[in-house]
Coordinates of C-alpha atoms in Angstrom, one line a residue:
M20 CA 0.0 0.0 0.0
S21 CA 1.5 3.4 -1.0
N22 CA 2.1 5.8 1.8
L23 CA -0.4 8.6 1.2
F24 CA 1.2 10.7 4.0
E25 CA 4.7 10.6 2.6
N26 CA 3.5 11.2 -0.9
A27 CA 1.4 14.2 0.2
G28 CA 4.2 15.6 2.5
L29 CA 2.5 14.5 5.7
E30 CA 4.8 13.7 8.7
V31 CA 5.0 10.1 9.8
S32 CA 7.5 8.8 12.3
G33 CA 9.1 5.4 12.0
S34 CA 7.3 4.2 15.1
A35 CA 4.0 5.2 13.6
K36 CA 4.8 3.2 10.5
R37 CA 5.5 0.1 12.7
H38 CA 2.8 0.8 15.3
D39 CA 3.2 -2.7 16.7
G40 CA 2.0 -1.8 20.2
T41 CA 5.4 -0.7 21.4
G42 CA 7.5 2.5 21.3
E43 CA 6.2 5.9 20.5
G44 CA 3.3 4.8 18.3
A45 CA 1.8 2.9 21.3
S46 CA 1.3 6.0 23.4
R47 CA 1.4 9.0 21.1
P48 CA -2.0 9.8 19.6
L49 CA -2.3 8.7 15.9
A50 CA -3.9 12.1 15.1
D51 CA -0.7 13.8 16.2
L52 CA 1.6 11.4 14.5
L53 CA -0.3 11.9 11.2
R54 CA -0.7 15.7 11.4
P55 CA -0.6 17.3 7.9
A56 CA 2.6 19.1 6.9
K57 CA 1.0 21.1 4.2
L58 CA -2.1 23.3 4.2
E59 CA -3.6 21.6 1.1
D60 CA -3.5 18.2 2.9
V61 CA -6.0 19.3 5.5
V62 CA -9.2 17.3 4.6
G63 CA -12.8 18.5 4.6
Q64 CA -12.1 22.2 4.4
Q65 CA -11.8 22.8 0.7
H66 CA -13.5 26.2 1.0
L67 CA -10.6 27.3 3.1
V68 CA -7.5 25.3 1.9
G69 CA -8.5 24.3 -1.6
P70 CA -6.9 25.9 -4.7
D71 CA -9.4 28.8 -4.5
G72 CA -9.8 28.7 -0.7
T73 CA -9.8 31.7 1.5
L74 CA -6.6 30.8 3.3
T75 CA -4.9 29.7 0.1
R76 CA -5.6 33.2 -1.3
M77 CA -4.2 34.8 1.9
L78 CA -1.0 32.9 1.7
N79 CA -0.6 33.5 -2.0
S80 CA -0.9 37.2 -1.4
G81 CA 1.8 37.1 1.3
S82 CA -0.5 38.9 3.8
L83 CA -2.1 37.3 6.8
G84 CA -4.5 39.1 9.1
C85 CA -6.0 38.2 12.5
L86 CA -8.4 35.3 12.3
I87 CA -11.0 33.5 14.3
L88 CA -11.4 29.8 13.4
W89 CA -14.9 28.7 14.3
G90 CA -16.0 25.1 14.0
P91 CA -16.6 21.8 15.7
P92 CA -13.8 19.8 17.4
G93 CA -11.5 17.7 15.3
T94 CA -11.9 19.7 12.1
G95 CA -8.4 21.0 11.7
K96 CA -8.3 24.4 13.4
T97 CA -5.1 23.8 15.4
T98 CA -3.4 22.2 12.4
V99 CA -4.3 25.0 10.1
A100 CA -3.0 27.6 12.6
R101 CA 0.4 25.8 12.8
L102 CA 0.6 25.6 9.0
L103 CA -0.2 29.3 8.6
A104 CA 2.8 30.1 10.7
D105 CA 5.0 27.8 8.7
G106 CA 3.6 29.2 5.4
T107 CA 4.3 32.8 6.4
D108 CA 7.6 32.3 8.3
L109 CA 6.0 33.6 11.5
H110 CA 7.0 32.5 15.0
F111 CA 4.3 30.1 16.3
E112 CA 3.1 30.5 19.9
Q113 CA 0.3 28.5 21.3
I114 CA -1.7 29.0 24.5
S115 CA -5.0 27.7 25.8
A116 CA -7.6 30.0 27.3
I117 CA -8.5 27.1 29.7
F118 CA -5.1 27.2 31.4
S119 CA -4.0 30.8 30.9
G120 CA -4.7 34.0 32.8
V121 CA -3.7 37.7 32.7
A122 CA -0.2 37.0 33.9
D123 CA 0.4 34.4 31.2
L124 CA -0.9 36.8 28.5
K125 CA 1.5 39.5 29.7
K126 CA 4.5 37.1 29.4
V127 CA 3.4 36.1 25.9
F128 CA 2.9 39.7 24.8
E129 CA 6.3 40.7 26.2
A130 CA 8.1 37.9 24.4
A131 CA 6.3 38.8 21.2
R132 CA 7.4 42.4 21.5
D133 CA 11.0 41.2 22.0
R134 CA 10.7 39.2 18.8
R135 CA 9.3 42.1 16.9
R136 CA 12.2 44.3 17.9
M137 CA 14.4 41.5 16.3
G138 CA 12.3 41.6 13.1
K139 CA 10.2 38.5 13.8
T140 CA 6.4 38.6 14.0
T141 CA 4.5 36.2 16.2
L142 CA 1.4 34.2 15.2
L143 CA -0.3 33.7 18.5
F144 CA -2.7 30.8 18.4
V145 CA -5.3 30.9 21.2
D146 CA -7.3 27.7 21.7
E147 CA -10.8 27.9 23.2
I148 CA -10.5 31.7 23.0
H149 CA -14.1 32.1 23.9
R150 CA -13.2 31.0 27.5
F151 CA -11.4 34.3 28.1
N152 CA -13.5 36.9 29.8
K153 CA -14.2 40.4 28.4
A154 CA -11.2 42.0 30.1
Q155 CA -8.9 39.3 29.0
Q156 CA -10.2 39.5 25.4
D157 CA -9.7 43.3 25.5
S158 CA -6.0 42.8 26.4
F159 CA -5.4 41.4 22.9
L160 CA -6.5 44.7 21.2
P161 CA -3.3 46.8 21.6
V162 CA -0.9 44.0 20.4
M163 CA -3.2 43.3 17.5
E164 CA -3.4 46.9 16.5
D165 CA 0.3 47.6 16.6
G166 CA 1.2 44.4 14.8
T167 CA 3.0 42.8 17.7
V168 CA 1.0 39.6 17.2
I169 CA -1.2 38.1 14.5
L170 CA -4.0 36.6 16.5
V171 CA -5.5 33.3 15.4
G172 CA -8.2 32.2 17.8
A173 CA -10.0 28.9 17.7
T174 CA -13.5 28.4 19.1
T175 CA -16.3 25.8 19.0
E176 CA -18.8 28.5 20.1
N177 CA -20.6 31.1 17.9
P178 CA -18.2 34.1 17.9
S179 CA -21.1 36.5 17.6
F180 CA -22.2 35.5 21.1
E181 CA -18.9 34.7 22.8
L182 CA -16.4 37.2 21.6
N183 CA -16.2 41.0 22.1
A184 CA -17.3 43.1 19.2
A185 CA -14.0 45.0 19.3
L186 CA -12.1 41.7 18.9
L187 CA -14.4 40.5 16.1
S188 CA -14.1 43.9 14.3
R189 CA -10.3 43.3 14.0
S190 CA -10.5 39.7 12.9
Q191 CA -11.9 37.7 10.0
V192 CA -14.1 34.7 11.1
L193 CA -13.5 31.5 9.1
T194 CA -15.9 28.7 9.5
F195 CA -14.7 25.1 9.7
Q196 CA -17.2 22.4 8.7
S197 CA -17.8 19.0 10.3
L198 CA -16.0 16.4 8.2
D199 CA -18.3 14.4 6.0
D200 CA -18.1 10.6 5.5
E201 CA -15.8 11.0 2.5
A202 CA -13.3 13.1 4.5
I203 CA -13.3 10.7 7.5
G204 CA -12.8 7.8 5.1
L205 CA -9.8 9.6 3.6
L206 CA -8.3 10.0 7.0
L207 CA -8.7 6.3 7.8
S208 CA -7.2 5.4 4.4
R209 CA -4.2 7.6 5.1
A210 CA -3.7 6.0 8.5
E211 CA -3.8 2.6 7.0
A212 CA -1.2 3.6 4.4
A213 CA 1.0 5.2 7.0
L214 CA 0.9 2.1 9.3
G215 CA 1.1 -0.4 6.4
K216 CA -2.0 -2.4 7.4
A217 CA -5.7 -2.2 6.9
L218 CA -8.2 -1.7 9.7
P219 CA -9.5 -5.0 10.9
L220 CA -13.1 -4.2 10.1
D221 CA -15.6 -5.6 7.6
E222 CA -17.4 -3.2 5.3
E223 CA -20.3 -2.5 7.5
A224 CA -18.1 -2.0 10.6
R225 CA -15.9 0.5 8.7
K226 CA -19.1 2.5 7.8
A227 CA -20.1 2.3 11.5
L228 CA -16.7 3.6 12.6
V229 CA -17.1 6.6 10.2
R230 CA -20.5 7.4 11.7
M231 CA -19.2 7.0 15.2
S232 CA -16.6 9.7 14.5
D233 CA -19.5 12.2 14.1
G234 CA -17.6 14.5 11.8
D235 CA -14.5 14.7 14.1
G236 CA -11.3 13.8 12.4
R237 CA -9.3 13.5 15.6
S238 CA -12.0 11.2 17.0
S239 CA -11.9 9.0 13.9
L240 CA -8.1 8.4 14.2
T241 CA -8.4 7.8 18.0
L242 CA -11.1 5.2 17.4
A243 CA -9.0 3.6 14.7
Q244 CA -6.0 3.4 17.0
E245 CA -8.2 1.6 19.6
V246 CA -9.4 -0.9 17.0
W247 CA -5.8 -1.7 16.0
R248 CA -4.8 -2.2 19.7
A249 CA -7.8 -4.5 20.3
A250 CA -7.5 -6.7 17.3
H251 CA -5.8 -10.1 17.4
E252 CA -3.9 -11.5 14.5
G253 CA -6.3 -12.1 11.6
E254 CA -9.4 -10.9 13.4
I255 CA -12.0 -8.9 11.6
F256 CA -14.6 -7.0 13.5
T257 CA -18.3 -6.7 12.7
P258 CA -20.4 -3.6 13.7
E259 CA -21.6 -5.4 16.9
Q260 CA -18.1 -6.3 17.9
L261 CA -16.8 -2.8 17.1
G262 CA -19.5 -1.4 19.4
R263 CA -18.4 -3.6 22.3
I264 CA -14.7 -2.9 21.8
L265 CA -15.1 0.9 21.6
Q266 CA -17.9 1.0 24.3
R267 CA -20.1 2.8 21.8
R268 CA -23.2 1.3 20.2
A269 CA -22.7 1.0 16.5
P270 CA -25.3 3.1 14.6
V271 CA -28.1 1.0 13.3
Y272 CA -28.5 2.7 10.0
D273 CA -26.7 4.5 7.2
K274 CA -27.9 8.0 6.5
S275 CA -28.3 7.1 2.8
A276 CA -29.9 3.7 3.4
E277 CA -33.4 2.4 4.1
G278 CA -33.1 2.7 7.9
H279 CA -32.6 6.4 7.6
Y280 CA -35.8 6.9 5.6
N281 CA -37.8 4.5 7.8
L282 CA -37.0 6.4 11.0
I283 CA -37.7 9.8 9.6
S284 CA -40.9 8.5 8.1
A285 CA -42.0 7.1 11.4
F286 CA -41.0 10.3 13.2
H287 CA -43.0 12.5 10.7
K288 CA -46.1 10.3 10.9
S289 CA -45.9 10.2 14.7
I290 CA -46.0 14.0 14.8
R291 CA -48.8 14.1 12.2
G292 CA -50.7 11.6 14.3
S293 CA -50.4 13.8 17.4
D294 CA -48.3 11.2 19.4
P295 CA -45.5 13.1 21.2
D296 CA -44.2 10.0 22.9
A297 CA -43.7 8.1 19.7
A298 CA -42.2 11.2 18.1
L299 CA -39.7 11.5 20.9
Y300 CA -38.8 7.9 20.6
Y301 CA -38.0 8.0 16.9
M302 CA -36.2 11.3 17.2
C303 CA -33.9 9.8 19.9
R304 CA -33.4 6.7 17.7
M305 CA -32.1 9.0 15.0
L306 CA -29.9 11.1 17.2
D307 CA -28.5 8.0 18.8
A308 CA -27.6 6.6 15.4
G309 CA -25.7 9.8 14.5
E310 CA -28.3 11.7 12.5
D311 CA -27.5 15.4 11.9
P312 CA -29.7 17.3 14.3
L313 CA -30.1 20.1 11.8
Y314 CA -31.6 17.6 9.4
I315 CA -34.2 16.7 12.0
L316 CA -34.8 20.4 12.6
R317 CA -35.3 21.0 8.9
R318 CA -37.8 18.2 8.7
M319 CA -39.8 19.5 11.7
T320 CA -39.8 23.0 10.0
V321 CA -41.5 21.4 7.0
M322 CA -44.0 19.6 9.3
A323 CA -44.8 23.0 10.9
S324 CA -46.1 24.2 7.6
E325 CA -47.2 21.0 5.9
D326 CA -49.1 19.3 8.7
I327 CA -50.0 22.2 11.1
G328 CA -50.0 25.4 9.1
L329 CA -52.4 28.0 10.1
A330 CA -54.1 25.8 12.6
D331 CA -51.3 27.0 14.8
P332 CA -49.3 29.8 13.2
N333 CA -46.9 29.7 16.1
A334 CA -45.6 26.3 15.0
L335 CA -43.3 27.7 12.4
V336 CA -42.1 30.4 14.8
Q337 CA -41.3 27.6 17.3
A338 CA -39.4 25.7 14.6
Q339 CA -37.2 28.7 13.8
A340 CA -36.6 29.3 17.5
A341 CA -35.5 25.7 18.1
R342 CA -33.0 25.8 15.3
E343 CA -31.5 29.1 16.6
A344 CA -31.3 27.6 20.1
F345 CA -29.6 24.5 18.9
Q346 CA -27.1 26.4 16.8
L347 CA -26.3 28.6 19.8
I348 CA -26.0 25.9 22.4
G349 CA -24.9 22.8 20.5
A350 CA -25.1 19.2 21.6
P351 CA -26.0 17.7 24.0
E352 CA -27.9 20.5 25.7
G353 CA -29.3 21.7 22.4
Y354 CA -31.2 18.5 22.0
Y355 CA -33.7 19.8 24.6
A356 CA -34.8 22.4 22.0
L357 CA -35.4 19.6 19.5
S358 CA -37.4 17.7 22.1
Q359 CA -39.5 20.8 23.0
L360 CA -40.3 21.4 19.3
A361 CA -41.2 17.8 18.7
I362 CA -43.6 17.8 21.6
Y363 CA -45.1 21.2 20.5
L364 CA -45.7 20.0 16.9
A365 CA -47.1 16.7 18.0
T366 CA -49.6 18.3 20.4
A367 CA -50.6 21.2 18.0
P368 CA -53.9 21.2 16.1
K369 CA -53.3 19.8 12.6
S370 CA -54.2 21.1 9.2
N371 CA -52.8 20.4 5.8
K372 CA -55.1 22.9 4.1
G373 CA -52.3 25.4 3.5
Y374 CA -50.2 22.7 1.8
L375 CA -53.2 21.6 -0.3
A376 CA -54.1 25.2 -1.2
F377 CA -50.5 25.8 -2.5
A378 CA -50.6 22.6 -4.6
A379 CA -54.0 23.6 -6.1
A380 CA -52.9 27.2 -6.8
M381 CA -49.7 26.0 -8.4
D382 CA -51.6 23.6 -10.6
A383 CA -54.0 26.4 -11.7
A384 CA -51.1 28.7 -12.4
K385 CA -49.4 26.1 -14.6
R386 CA -52.6 25.2 -16.5
G387 CA -53.9 28.7 -16.8
G388 CA -50.8 30.2 -18.5
S389 CA -50.1 33.9 -18.6
L390 CA -53.6 35.2 -18.0
P391 CA -53.6 38.9 -17.3
P392 CA -55.1 40.2 -14.0
P393 CA -58.3 42.3 -14.3
K394 CA -57.5 45.8 -15.3
H395 CA -59.3 47.4 -12.4
I396 CA -56.6 46.2 -9.9
L397 CA -53.7 47.3 -12.1
N398 CA -51.9 50.6 -11.5
A399 CA -51.9 53.3 -14.2
P400 CA -48.6 55.2 -13.9
T401 CA -49.0 56.7 -17.4
K402 CA -51.7 58.5 -19.3
F403 CA -51.8 55.8 -22.0
M404 CA -52.4 53.1 -19.4
A405 CA -55.2 55.1 -17.8
E406 CA -56.8 55.5 -21.2
Q407 CA -56.6 51.7 -21.6
G408 CA -58.7 51.3 -18.5
Y409 CA -55.9 50.4 -16.0
G410 CA -57.2 51.0 -12.5
D411 CA -60.6 52.0 -13.8
G412 CA -63.3 51.1 -11.2
Y413 CA -60.9 50.0 -8.5
R414 CA -62.4 50.4 -5.0
Y415 CA -60.1 51.1 -2.1
D416 CA -61.0 48.5 0.5
H417 CA -60.1 50.8 3.5
D418 CA -62.8 53.2 2.3
E419 CA -65.5 50.6 2.0
P420 CA -67.8 49.4 4.8
D421 CA -66.1 46.8 6.9
A422 CA -62.9 47.5 5.0
F423 CA -64.1 45.1 2.3
S424 CA -65.1 45.8 -1.2
G425 CA -65.8 42.3 -2.4
Q426 CA -64.1 42.9 -5.8
D427 CA -63.0 40.0 -8.0
Y428 CA -59.2 39.8 -8.2
F429 CA -58.8 36.7 -10.4
P430 CA -58.2 36.9 -14.2
E431 CA -61.5 37.4 -16.0
A432 CA -60.8 34.3 -18.2
M433 CA -60.4 32.1 -15.1
G434 CA -63.2 33.3 -12.9
R435 CA -63.1 33.1 -9.1
K436 CA -61.5 30.0 -7.6
V437 CA -61.3 28.6 -4.0
F438 CA -58.0 27.0 -3.1
Y439 CA -57.9 27.4 0.7
E440 CA -60.5 25.7 2.8
P441 CA -59.6 25.9 6.5
V442 CA -60.5 23.2 8.9
E443 CA -62.6 23.7 12.1
R444 CA -59.5 23.2 14.3
G445 CA -57.2 25.6 16.1
F446 CA -56.7 29.0 14.7
E447 CA -58.1 28.0 11.3
R448 CA -61.5 27.9 13.0
E449 CA -61.2 31.7 13.3
L450 CA -60.0 31.9 9.7
R451 CA -63.0 29.9 8.6
K452 CA -65.4 32.4 10.3
R453 CA -63.6 35.3 8.6
L454 CA -63.7 33.7 5.1
D455 CA -67.4 32.8 5.5
Y456 CA -68.2 36.3 6.6
W457 CA -66.4 37.8 3.6
S458 CA -68.0 35.4 1.3
R459 CA -71.5 36.5 2.4
L460 CA -70.5 40.2 2.0
R461 CA -69.1 39.5 -1.5
M462 CA -72.4 37.9 -2.6
E463 CA -74.4 40.8 -1.2
R464 CA -72.2 43.5 -2.8
N465 CA -72.0 41.9 -6.2
K466 CA -75.7 41.3 -6.7

């Protein structure tokens, strides 16, 4: 097997190549042993490190500004920071906001000033920068402004909520994405090439390992290392055996396979059927199997319009709020917002009349062609248009009794149609009363 790391310029120590359970490879994390040596070898972040990526363009221009790297764990933020320093010949200094205080920052800044007097700029990488308080974040501003340091901060939290506006205004925020299955698979293949042996997994177990990684590259290599340590000579693990070895339950479905569609279908129908308990069960099944929470939120947002609609207009508002809450909080606490929304939707009054009205109106629009609206509801900005009858006879509803004129708004060739027929449930009961009232007035005023 060719060594993908050597061919791509990735650092691999001799002990990592052996990795026989002894020496450096037995104790040093595989993710550290196989850390990329070139920016373009970072996987899953093509929008940043690809040929036309943001960071690639920065390095090609020879100019690097202060950056905030925002994204989930294990997506390459620390690696990218190191490679930026190498690519710009900057001195790399790393601190963690978890273990550093004001005294530590002063020492770092003073050392950076000494280097600058010697003509060397410092790239200061601050991991978990959101953990610094407001005063500590403010202490970075002077050394950023005078060029003493180029700050590269990493955070798993939304910078808009966790970082000072002054710090954000002096930095560019770059978003790192969770690694998809293809990127995780590439990391595992590189590890196999580097160690000279395949993972002792059957095809389904390999897929399960990818899903267990949950978009975290570091986690995928850590899990792979544990698999190699556990395997006896010639042993090949199944998904069930993999789950026991790693003390994680192997996901029961593939996101592109039948199990995925079966569970989302059961979840949707449970909400439509007003069964919050079944809805919660199937939602938890999906989350436990590694489903993307945002996918579940998107599906519930569809349900809020398709299955509830105007029977409870607040359903769509609740769906938007749940998504914002999850994006702010993240997992696992953010799952409470998903649970709250699932319960709300399942217990809300149901109506698909808005969905059906849209389908009927779309069908009429396609079949009717380009029918012109009646002239009396068209504006007449020019004299010619007024002479053609545009706006002639239009009645301003606010000036009419009950603020209702009862005019016909459909194309004359089509005639009046009814697409929306609200049900006698929830808020649509009130809409039904209004539409019936307006229908009676329309008949009276158009006799």
